[in-house]
PDB file of C-alpha atoms in Angstrom:
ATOM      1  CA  UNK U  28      -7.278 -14.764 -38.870  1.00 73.00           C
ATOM      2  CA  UNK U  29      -4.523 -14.477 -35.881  1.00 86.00           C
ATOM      3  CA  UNK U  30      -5.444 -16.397 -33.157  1.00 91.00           C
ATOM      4  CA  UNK U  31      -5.420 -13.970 -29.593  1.00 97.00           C
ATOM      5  CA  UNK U  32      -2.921 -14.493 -27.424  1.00 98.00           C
ATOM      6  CA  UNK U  33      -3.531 -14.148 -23.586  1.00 98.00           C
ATOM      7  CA  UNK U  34      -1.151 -13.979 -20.958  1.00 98.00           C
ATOM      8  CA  UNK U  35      -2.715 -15.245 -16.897  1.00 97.00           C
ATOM      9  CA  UNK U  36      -0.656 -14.257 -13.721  1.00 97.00           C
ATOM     10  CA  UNK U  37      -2.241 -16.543 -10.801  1.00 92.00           C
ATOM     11  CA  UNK U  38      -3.626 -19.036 -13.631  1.00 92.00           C
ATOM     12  CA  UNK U  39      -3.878 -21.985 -11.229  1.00 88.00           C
ATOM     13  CA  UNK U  40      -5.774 -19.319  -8.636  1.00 85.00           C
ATOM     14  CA  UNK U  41     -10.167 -19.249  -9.155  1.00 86.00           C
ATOM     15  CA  UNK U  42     -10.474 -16.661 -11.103  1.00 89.00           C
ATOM     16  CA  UNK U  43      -7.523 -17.467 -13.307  1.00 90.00           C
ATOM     17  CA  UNK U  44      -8.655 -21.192 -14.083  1.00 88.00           C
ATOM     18  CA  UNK U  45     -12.015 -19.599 -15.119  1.00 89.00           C
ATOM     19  CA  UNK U  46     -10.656 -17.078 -17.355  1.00 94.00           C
ATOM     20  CA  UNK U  47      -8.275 -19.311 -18.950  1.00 94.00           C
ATOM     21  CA  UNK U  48     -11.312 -21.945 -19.836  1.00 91.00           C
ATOM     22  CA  UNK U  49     -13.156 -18.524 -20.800  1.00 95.00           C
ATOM     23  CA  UNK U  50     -10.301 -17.776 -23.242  1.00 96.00           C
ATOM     24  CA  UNK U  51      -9.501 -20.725 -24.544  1.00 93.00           C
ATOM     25  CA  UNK U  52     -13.752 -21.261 -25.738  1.00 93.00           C
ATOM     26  CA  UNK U  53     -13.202 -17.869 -27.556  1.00 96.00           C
ATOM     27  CA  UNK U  54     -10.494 -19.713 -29.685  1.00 94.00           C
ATOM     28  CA  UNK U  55      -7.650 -17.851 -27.559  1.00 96.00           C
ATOM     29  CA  UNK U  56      -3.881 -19.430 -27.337  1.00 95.00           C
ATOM     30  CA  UNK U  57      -3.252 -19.274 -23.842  1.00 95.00           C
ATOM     31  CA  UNK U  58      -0.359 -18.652 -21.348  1.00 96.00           C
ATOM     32  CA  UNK U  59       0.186 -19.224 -17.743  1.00 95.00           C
ATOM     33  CA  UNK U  60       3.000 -18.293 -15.819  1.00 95.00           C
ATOM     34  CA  UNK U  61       2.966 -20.580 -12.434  1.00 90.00           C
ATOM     35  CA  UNK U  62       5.780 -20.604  -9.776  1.00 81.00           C
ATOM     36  CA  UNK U  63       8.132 -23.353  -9.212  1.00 71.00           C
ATOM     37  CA  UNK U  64       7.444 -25.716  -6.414  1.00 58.00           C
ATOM     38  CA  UNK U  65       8.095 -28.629  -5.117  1.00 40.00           C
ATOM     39  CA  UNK U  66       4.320 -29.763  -5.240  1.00 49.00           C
ATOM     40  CA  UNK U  67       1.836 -29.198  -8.290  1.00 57.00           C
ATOM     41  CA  UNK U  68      -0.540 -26.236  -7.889  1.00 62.00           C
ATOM     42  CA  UNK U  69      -2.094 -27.399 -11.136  1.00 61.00           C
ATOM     43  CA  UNK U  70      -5.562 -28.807  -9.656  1.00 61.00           C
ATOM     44  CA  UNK U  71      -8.053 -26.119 -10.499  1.00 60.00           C
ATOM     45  CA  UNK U  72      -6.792 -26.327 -14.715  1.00 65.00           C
ATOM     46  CA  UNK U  73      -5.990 -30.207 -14.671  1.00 56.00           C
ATOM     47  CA  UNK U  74      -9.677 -30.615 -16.940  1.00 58.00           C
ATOM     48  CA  UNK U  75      -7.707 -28.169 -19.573  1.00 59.00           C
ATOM     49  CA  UNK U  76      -4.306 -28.962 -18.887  1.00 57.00           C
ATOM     50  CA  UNK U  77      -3.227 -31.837 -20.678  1.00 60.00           C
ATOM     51  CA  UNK U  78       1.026 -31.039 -20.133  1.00 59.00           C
ATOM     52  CA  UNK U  79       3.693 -29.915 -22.289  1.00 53.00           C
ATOM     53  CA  UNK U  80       3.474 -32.914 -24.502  1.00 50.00           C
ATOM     54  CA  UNK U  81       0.390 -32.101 -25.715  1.00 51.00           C
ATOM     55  CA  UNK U  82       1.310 -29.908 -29.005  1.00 49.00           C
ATOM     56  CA  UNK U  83      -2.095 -29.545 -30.076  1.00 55.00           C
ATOM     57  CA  UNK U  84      -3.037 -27.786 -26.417  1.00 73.00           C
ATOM     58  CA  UNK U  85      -3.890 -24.001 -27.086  1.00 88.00           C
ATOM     59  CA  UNK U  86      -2.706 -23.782 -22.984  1.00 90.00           C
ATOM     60  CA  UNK U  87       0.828 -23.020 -22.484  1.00 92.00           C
ATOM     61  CA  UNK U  88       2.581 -22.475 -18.946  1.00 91.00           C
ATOM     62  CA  UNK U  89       5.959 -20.871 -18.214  1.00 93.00           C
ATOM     63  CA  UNK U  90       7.927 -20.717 -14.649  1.00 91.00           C
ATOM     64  CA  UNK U  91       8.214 -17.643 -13.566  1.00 94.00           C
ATOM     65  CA  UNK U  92       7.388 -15.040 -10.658  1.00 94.00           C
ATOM     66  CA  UNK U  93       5.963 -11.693 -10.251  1.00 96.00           C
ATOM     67  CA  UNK U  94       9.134 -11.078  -7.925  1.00 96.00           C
ATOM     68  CA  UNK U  95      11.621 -12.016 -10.959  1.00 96.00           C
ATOM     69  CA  UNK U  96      11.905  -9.166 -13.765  1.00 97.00           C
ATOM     70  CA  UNK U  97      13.878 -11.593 -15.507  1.00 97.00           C
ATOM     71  CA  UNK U  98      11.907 -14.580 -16.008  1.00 96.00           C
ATOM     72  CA  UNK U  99       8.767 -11.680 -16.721  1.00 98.00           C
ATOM     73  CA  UNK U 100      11.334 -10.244 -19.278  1.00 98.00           C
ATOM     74  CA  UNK U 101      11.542 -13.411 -21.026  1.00 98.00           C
ATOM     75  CA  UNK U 102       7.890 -14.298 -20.945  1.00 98.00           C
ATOM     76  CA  UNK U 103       6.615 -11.707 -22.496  1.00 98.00           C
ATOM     77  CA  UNK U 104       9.406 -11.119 -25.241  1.00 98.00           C
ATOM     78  CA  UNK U 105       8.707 -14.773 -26.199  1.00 97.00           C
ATOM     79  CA  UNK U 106       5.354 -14.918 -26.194  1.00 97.00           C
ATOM     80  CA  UNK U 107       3.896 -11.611 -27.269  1.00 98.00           C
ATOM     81  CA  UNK U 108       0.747 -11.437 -25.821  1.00 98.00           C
ATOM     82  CA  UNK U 109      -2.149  -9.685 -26.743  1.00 98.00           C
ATOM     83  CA  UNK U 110      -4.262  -9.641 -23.572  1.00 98.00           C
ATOM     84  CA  UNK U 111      -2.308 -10.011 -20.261  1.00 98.00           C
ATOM     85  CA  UNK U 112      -4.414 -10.576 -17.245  1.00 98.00           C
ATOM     86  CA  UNK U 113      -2.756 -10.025 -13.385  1.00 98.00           C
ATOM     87  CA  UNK U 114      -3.932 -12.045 -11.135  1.00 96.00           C
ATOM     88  CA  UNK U 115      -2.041 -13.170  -9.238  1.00 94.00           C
ATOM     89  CA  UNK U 116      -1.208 -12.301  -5.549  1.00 92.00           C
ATOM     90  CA  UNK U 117       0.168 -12.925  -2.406  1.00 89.00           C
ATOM     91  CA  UNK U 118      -4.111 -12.389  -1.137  1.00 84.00           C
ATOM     92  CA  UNK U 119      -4.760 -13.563   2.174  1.00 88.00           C
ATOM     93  CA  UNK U 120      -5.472 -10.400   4.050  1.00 92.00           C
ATOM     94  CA  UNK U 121      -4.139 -12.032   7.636  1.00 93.00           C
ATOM     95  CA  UNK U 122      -1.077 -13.376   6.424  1.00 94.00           C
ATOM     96  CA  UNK U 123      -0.866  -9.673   4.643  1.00 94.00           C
ATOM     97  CA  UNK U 124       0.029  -9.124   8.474  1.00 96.00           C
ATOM     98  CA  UNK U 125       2.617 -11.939   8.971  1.00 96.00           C
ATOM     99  CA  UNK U 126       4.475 -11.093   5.371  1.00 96.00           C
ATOM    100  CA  UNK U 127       3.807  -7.520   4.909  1.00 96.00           C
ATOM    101  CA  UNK U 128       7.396  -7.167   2.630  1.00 97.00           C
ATOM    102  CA  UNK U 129       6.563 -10.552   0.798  1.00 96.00           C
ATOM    103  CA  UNK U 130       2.695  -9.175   0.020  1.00 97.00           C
ATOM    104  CA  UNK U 131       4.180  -5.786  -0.857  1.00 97.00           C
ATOM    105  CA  UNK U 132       6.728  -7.337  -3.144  1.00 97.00           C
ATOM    106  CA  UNK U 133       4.225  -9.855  -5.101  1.00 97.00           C
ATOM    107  CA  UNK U 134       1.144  -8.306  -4.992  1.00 96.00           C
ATOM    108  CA  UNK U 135       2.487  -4.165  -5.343  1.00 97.00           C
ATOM    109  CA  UNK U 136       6.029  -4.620  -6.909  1.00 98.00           C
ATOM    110  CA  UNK U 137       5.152  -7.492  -8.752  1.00 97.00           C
ATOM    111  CA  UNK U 138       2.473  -5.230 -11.082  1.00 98.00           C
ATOM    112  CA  UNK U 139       5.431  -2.439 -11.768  1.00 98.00           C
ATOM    113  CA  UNK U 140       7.769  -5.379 -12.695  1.00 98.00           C
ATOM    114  CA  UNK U 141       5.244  -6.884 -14.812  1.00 98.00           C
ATOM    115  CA  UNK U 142       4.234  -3.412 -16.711  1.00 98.00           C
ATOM    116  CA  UNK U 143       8.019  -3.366 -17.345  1.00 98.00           C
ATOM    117  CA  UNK U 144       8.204  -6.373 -19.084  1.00 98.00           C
ATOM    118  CA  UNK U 145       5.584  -4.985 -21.314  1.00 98.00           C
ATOM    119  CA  UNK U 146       6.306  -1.736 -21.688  1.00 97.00           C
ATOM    120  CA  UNK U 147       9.798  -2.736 -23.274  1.00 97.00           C
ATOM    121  CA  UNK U 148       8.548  -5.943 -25.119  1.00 98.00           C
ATOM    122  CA  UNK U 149       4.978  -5.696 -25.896  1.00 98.00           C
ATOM    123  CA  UNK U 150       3.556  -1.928 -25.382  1.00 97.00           C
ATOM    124  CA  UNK U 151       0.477  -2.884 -27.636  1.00 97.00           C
ATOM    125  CA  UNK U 152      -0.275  -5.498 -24.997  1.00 98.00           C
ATOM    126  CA  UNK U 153      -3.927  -4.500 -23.306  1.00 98.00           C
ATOM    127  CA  UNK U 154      -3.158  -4.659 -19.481  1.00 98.00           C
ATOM    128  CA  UNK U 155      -5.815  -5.949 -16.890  1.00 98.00           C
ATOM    129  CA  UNK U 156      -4.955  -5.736 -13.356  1.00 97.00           C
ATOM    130  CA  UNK U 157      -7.087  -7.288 -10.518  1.00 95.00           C
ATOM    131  CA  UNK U 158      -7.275  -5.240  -7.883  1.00 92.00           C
ATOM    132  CA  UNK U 159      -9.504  -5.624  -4.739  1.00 90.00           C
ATOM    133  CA  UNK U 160     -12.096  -3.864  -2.250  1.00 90.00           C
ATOM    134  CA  UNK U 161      -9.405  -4.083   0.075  1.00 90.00           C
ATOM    135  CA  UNK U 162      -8.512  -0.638  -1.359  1.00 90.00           C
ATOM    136  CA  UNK U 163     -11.047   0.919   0.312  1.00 91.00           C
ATOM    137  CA  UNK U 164     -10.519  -0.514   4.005  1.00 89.00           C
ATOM    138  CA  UNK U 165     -13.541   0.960   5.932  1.00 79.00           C
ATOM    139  CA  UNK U 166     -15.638   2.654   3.361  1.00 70.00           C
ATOM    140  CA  UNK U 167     -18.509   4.482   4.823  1.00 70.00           C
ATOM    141  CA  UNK U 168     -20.123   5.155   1.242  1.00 75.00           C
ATOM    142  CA  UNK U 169     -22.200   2.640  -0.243  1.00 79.00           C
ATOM    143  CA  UNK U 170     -21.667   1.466  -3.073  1.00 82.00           C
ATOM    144  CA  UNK U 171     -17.855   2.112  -3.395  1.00 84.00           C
ATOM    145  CA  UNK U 172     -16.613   3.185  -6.724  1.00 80.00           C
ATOM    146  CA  UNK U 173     -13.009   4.241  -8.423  1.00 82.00           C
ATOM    147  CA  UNK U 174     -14.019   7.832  -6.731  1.00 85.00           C
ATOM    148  CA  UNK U 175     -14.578   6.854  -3.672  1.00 86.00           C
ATOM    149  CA  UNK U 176     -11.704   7.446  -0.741  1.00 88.00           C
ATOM    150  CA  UNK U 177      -9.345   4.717  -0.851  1.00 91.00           C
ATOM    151  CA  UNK U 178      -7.644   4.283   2.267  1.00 91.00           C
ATOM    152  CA  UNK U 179      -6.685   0.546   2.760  1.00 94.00           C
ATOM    153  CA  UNK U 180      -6.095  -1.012   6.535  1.00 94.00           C
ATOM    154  CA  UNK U 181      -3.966  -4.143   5.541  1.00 95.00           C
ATOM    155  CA  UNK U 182      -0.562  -4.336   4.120  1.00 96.00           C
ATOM    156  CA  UNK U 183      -2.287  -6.189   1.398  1.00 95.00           C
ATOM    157  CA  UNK U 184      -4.729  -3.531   0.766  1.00 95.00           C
ATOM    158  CA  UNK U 185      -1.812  -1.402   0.873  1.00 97.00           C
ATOM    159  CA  UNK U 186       0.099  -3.428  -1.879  1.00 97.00           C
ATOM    160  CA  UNK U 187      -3.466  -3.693  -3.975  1.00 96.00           C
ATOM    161  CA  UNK U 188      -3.281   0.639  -3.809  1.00 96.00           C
ATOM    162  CA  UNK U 189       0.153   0.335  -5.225  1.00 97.00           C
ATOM    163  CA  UNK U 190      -0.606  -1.870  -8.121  1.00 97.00           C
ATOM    164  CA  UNK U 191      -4.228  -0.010  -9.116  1.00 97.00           C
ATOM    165  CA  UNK U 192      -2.483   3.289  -8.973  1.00 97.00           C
ATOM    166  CA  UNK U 193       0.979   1.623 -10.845  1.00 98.00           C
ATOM    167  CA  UNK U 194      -1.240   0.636 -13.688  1.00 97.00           C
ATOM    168  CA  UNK U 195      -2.644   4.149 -13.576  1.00 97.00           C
ATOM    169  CA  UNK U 196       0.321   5.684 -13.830  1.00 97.00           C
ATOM    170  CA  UNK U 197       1.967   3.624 -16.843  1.00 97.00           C
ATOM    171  CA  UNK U 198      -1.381   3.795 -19.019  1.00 97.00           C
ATOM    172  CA  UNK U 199      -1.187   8.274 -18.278  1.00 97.00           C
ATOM    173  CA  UNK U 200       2.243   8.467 -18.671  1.00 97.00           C
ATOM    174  CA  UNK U 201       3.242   5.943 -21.020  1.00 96.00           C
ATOM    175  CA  UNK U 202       0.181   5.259 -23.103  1.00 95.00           C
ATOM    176  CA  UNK U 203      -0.175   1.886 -21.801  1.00 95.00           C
ATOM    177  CA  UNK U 204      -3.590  -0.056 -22.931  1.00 97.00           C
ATOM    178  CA  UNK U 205      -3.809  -0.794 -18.410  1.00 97.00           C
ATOM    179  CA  UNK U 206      -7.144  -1.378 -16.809  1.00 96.00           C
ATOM    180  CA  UNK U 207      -8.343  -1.858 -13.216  1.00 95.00           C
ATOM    181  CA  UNK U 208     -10.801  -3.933 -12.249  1.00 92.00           C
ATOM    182  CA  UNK U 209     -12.095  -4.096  -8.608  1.00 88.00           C
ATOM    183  CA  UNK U 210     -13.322  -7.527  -7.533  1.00 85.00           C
ATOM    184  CA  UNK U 211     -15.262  -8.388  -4.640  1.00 82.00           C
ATOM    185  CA  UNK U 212     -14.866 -11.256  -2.296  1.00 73.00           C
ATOM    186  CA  UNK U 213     -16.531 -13.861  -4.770  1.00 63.00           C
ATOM    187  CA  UNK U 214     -17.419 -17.755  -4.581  1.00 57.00           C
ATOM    188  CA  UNK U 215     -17.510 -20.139  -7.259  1.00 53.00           C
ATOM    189  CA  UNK U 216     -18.749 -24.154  -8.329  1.00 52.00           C
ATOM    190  CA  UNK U 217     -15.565 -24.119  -9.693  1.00 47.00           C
ATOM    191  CA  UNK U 218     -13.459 -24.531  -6.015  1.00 43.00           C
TER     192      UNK U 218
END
């Protein structure tokens, strides 16, 4: 039997190193894209990170970017995933304020570009994009649901309404396999 292949945006975030351990139980192959810097991000999946040396690691990580179509291009036409999970984000709601083009960019733009990728080199690919309560701002109804008003108050809830209603629009128009899933402020033993 094929073994799954998953594609993480934001693996190195919480809910990314979670998943990734999740996935990689199930008897998944594994892929991370992470973003080049000059100091590692890799401390939440160092316990299942062994490096690139390791060949017989089902965990994989490429460089790229949400803001780089070409590096997403050349992720996904090399590894063609199965699953691919967006997580990633620019997600602090007060720097949202301070970098309202950079959040708008990663955490809105960045879901298009990503669709793209798969749309043109993996269109059987299931889709999952995180999106957040954030894209209801001040919601009077209790408890919120995809049908209740959605009318964000940060620039980052702003760029969260872009991405949900991106992936909306490529799974309508384009037949896309692209789900939303709205997460909740959440805490973990895993920080």
């Amino acid at each position: 039997m094929k073994r799954k292949k998953a594609l993480i945006t934001g693996i190195t975030g919480m809910d990314g190193s979670i998943l990734s351990e999740q996935l990689l139980d199930k008897g998944y192959e594994v892929h991370g894209i992470i973003r080049r810097s000059s100091t590692s991000n890799l401390d939440r999946i160092k316990g299942i990170y062994k490096g690139s040396h390791d060949l017989s690691s089902n965990l994989h990580l490429h460089y790229g970017d949400l803001s780089d179509s070409n590096s997403l291009n050349g992720i996904v036409k090399n590894v063609q995933p199965d699953e691919c999970y967006n997580l990633a984000a620019q997600s602090d709601v007060r720097i949202s304020f301070d970098k309202p083009e950079y959040t708008a960019d990663i955490t809105g733009v960045g879901v298009l570009r990503m669709l793209e990728a798969l749309m043109f080199f993996k269109p059987d690919c299931r889709f999952y994009q995180a999106s957040s309560s954030e894209l209801f701002g001040v919601a009077y109804e209790a408890p919120q649901n995809e049908k209740t008003r959605m009318h964000p108050r940060s620039p980052y809830g702003v760029a969260k309404l872009f991405g949900y209603t991106t992936a909306v629009n490529y799974r309508e128009s384009y037949g896309i396999h692209a789900s939303n899933g709205i997460l909740y402020n959440i805490s973990s033993n895993y920080i």
